[in-house]
XYZ file of N, CA, C and O in Angstrom:
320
model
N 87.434 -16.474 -89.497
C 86.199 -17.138 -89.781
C 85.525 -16.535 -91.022
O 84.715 -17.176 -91.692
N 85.939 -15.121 -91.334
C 85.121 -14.580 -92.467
C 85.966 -14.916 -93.610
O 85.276 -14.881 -94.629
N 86.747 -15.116 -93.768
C 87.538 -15.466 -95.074
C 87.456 -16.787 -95.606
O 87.124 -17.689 -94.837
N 87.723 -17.062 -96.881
C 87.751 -18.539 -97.554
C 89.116 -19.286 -97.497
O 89.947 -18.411 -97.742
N 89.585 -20.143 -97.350
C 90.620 -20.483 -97.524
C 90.331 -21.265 -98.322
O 89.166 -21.629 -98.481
N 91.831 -21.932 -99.365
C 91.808 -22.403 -100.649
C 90.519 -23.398 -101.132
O 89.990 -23.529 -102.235
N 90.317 -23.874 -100.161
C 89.311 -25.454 -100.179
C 88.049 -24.559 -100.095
O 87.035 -25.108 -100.524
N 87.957 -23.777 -99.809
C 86.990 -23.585 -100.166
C 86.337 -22.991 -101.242
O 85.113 -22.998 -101.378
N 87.196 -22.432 -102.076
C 87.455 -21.619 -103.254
C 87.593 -22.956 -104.416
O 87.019 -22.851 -105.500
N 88.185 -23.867 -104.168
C 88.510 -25.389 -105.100
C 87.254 -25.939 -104.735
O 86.927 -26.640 -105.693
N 86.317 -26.000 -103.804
C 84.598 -26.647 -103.815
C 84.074 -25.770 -104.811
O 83.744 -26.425 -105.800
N 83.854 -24.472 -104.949
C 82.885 -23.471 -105.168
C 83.217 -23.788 -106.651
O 82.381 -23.539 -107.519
N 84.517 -24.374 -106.983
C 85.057 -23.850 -108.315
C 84.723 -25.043 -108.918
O 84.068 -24.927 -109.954
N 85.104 -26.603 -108.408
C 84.403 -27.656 -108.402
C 82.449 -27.539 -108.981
O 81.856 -27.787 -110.031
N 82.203 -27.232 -108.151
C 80.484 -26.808 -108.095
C 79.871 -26.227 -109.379
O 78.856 -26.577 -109.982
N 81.054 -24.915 -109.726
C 80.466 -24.461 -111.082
C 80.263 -25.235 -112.412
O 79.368 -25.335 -113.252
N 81.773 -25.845 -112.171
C 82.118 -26.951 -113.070
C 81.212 -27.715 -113.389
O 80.790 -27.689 -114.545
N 80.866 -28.288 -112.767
C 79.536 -29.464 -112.746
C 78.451 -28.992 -113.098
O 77.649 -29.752 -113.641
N 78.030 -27.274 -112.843
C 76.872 -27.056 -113.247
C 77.022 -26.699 -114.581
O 76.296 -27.340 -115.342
N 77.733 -25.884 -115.086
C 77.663 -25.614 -116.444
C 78.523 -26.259 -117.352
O 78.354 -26.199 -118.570
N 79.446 -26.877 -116.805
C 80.541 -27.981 -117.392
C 81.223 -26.898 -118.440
O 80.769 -25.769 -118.620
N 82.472 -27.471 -119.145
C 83.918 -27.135 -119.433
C 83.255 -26.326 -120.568
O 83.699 -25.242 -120.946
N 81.912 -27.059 -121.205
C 81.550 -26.316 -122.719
C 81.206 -24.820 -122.840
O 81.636 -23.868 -123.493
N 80.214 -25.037 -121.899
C 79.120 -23.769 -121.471
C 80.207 -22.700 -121.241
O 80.325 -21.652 -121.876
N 81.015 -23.158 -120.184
C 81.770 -21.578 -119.814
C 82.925 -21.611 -120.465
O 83.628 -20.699 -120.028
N 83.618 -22.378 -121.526
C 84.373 -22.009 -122.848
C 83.142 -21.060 -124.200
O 83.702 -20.452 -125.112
N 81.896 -21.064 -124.152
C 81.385 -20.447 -125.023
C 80.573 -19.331 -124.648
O 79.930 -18.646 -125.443
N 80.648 -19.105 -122.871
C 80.406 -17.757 -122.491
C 81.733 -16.706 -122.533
O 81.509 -15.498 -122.615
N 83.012 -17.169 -122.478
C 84.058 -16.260 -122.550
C 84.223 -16.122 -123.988
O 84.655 -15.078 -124.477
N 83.890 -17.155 -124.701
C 83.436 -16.714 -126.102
C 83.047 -15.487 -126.893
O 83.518 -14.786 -127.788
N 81.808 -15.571 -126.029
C 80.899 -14.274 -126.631
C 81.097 -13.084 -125.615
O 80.362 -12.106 -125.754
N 82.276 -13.093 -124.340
C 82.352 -12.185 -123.865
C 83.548 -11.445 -124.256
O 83.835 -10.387 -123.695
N 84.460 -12.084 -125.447
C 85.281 -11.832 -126.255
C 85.058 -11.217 -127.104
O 85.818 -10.296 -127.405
N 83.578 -11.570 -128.041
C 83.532 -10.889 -129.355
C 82.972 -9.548 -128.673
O 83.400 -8.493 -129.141
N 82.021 -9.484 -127.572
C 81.373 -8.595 -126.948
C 82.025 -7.270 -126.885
O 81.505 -6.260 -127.360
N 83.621 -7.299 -126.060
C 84.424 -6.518 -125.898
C 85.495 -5.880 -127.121
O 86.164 -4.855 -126.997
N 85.446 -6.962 -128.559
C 85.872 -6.386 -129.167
C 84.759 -5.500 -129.918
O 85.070 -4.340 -130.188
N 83.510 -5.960 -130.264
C 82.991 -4.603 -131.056
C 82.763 -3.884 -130.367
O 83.264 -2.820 -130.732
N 82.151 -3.775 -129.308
C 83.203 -2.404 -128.274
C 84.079 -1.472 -128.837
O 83.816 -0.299 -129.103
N 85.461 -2.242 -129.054
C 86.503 -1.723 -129.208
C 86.677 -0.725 -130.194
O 87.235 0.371 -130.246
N 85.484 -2.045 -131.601
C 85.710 -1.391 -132.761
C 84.698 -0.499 -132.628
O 85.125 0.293 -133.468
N 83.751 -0.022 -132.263
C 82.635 1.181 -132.026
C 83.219 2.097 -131.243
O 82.802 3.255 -131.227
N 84.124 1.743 -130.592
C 84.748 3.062 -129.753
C 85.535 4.035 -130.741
O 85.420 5.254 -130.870
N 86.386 3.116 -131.413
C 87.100 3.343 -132.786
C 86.377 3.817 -134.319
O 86.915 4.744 -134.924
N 85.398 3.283 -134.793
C 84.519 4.162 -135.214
C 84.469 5.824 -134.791
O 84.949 6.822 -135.331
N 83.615 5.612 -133.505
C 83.278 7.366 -132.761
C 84.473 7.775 -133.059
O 84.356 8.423 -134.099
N 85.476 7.760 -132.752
C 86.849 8.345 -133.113
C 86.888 8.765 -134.369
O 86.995 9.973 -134.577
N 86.831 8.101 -135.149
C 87.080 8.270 -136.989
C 85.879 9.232 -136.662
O 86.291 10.391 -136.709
N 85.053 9.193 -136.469
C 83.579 9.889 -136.999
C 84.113 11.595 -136.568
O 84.085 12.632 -137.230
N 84.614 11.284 -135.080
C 85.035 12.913 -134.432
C 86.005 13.687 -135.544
O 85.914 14.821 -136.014
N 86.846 12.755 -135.745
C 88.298 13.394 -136.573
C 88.011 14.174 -137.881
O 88.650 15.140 -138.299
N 86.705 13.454 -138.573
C 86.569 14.141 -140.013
C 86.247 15.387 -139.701
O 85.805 15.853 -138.650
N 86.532 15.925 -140.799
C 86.460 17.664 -141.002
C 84.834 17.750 -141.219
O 84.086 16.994 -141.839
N 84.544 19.047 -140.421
C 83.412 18.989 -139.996
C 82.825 20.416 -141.692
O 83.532 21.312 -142.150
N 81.511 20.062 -142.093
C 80.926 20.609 -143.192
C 81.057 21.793 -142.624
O 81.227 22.117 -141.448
N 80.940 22.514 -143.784
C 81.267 24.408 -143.758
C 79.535 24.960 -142.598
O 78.623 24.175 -142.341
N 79.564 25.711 -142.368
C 78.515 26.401 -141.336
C 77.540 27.228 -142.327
O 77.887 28.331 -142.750
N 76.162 26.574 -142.714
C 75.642 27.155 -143.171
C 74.744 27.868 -142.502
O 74.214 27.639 -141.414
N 74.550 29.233 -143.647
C 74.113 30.653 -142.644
C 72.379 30.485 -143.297
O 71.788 29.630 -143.955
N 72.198 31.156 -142.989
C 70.594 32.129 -143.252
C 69.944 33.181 -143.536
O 69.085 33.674 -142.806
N 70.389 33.726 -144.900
C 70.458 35.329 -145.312
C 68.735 36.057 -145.026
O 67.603 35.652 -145.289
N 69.241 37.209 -144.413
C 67.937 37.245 -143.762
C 68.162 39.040 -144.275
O 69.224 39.609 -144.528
N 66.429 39.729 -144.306
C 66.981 41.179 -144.357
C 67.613 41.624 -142.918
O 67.608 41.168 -141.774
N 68.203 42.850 -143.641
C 68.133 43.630 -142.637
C 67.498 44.887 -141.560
O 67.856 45.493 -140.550
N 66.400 44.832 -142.437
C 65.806 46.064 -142.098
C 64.278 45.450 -141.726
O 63.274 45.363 -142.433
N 64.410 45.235 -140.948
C 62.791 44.450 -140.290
C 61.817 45.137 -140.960
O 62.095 46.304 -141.234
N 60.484 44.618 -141.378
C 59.465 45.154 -142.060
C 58.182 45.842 -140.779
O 57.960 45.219 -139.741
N 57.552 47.016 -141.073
C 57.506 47.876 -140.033
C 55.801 47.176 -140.013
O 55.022 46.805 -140.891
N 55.767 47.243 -138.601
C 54.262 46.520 -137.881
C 53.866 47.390 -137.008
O 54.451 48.041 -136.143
N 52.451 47.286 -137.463
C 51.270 48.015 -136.540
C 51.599 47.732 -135.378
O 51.873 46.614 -134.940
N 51.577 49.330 -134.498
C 51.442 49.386 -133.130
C 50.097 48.468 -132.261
O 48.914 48.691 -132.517
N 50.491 47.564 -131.356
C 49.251 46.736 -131.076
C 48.974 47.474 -129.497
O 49.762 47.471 -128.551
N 47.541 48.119 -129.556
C 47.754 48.714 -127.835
C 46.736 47.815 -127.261
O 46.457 47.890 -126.064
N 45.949 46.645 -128.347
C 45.136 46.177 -127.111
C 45.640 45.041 -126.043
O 44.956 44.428 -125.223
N 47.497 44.917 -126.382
C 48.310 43.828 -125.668
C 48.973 44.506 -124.302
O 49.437 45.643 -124.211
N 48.897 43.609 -123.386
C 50.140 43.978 -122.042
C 48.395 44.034 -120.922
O 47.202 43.754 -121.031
N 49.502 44.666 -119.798
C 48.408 45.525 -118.783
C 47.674 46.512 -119.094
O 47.680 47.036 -120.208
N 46.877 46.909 -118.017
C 46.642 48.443 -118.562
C 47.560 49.262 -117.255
O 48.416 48.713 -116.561
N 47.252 50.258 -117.186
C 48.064 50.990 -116.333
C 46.674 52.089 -115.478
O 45.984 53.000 -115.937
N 46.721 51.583 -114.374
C 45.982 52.010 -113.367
C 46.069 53.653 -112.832
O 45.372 54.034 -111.891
């Protein structure tokens, strides 16, 4: 009882038919065509984009010898 058998699958399929007719759902698989290919080609892109050689690592020349700062004692807790 829970299953369809063919006739009922040939109504339902019937039914669509009529509602959106032969045009409509030839120009939704249409655009669900081009849909999936730029997809394809954006997936393909990211790819090319990963593969290029990635720019050299630029640094940040900094000293080395930190410049010397006043002791600050009015910061922290105090000590009880």
């Amino acid at each position: 009882m829970g299953s369809l058998s063919i006739w009922h699958w040939i109504v339902v399929i019937a039914v669509v038919l009529l509602l959106f007719g032969r045009g409509k759902i030839s120009d939704l698989m249409g655009d669900v065509a081009q849909g999936i290919k730029a997809f394809k080609k954006g997936m393909q892109d990211d790819s090319k984009e990963a593969e290029k050689p990635a720019e050299p690592v630029k640094t940040i020349d900094h000293n080395s010898a930190p410049a010397p700062t006043a002791a600050r004692t009015d910061v922290g807790s105090k000590a009880v």
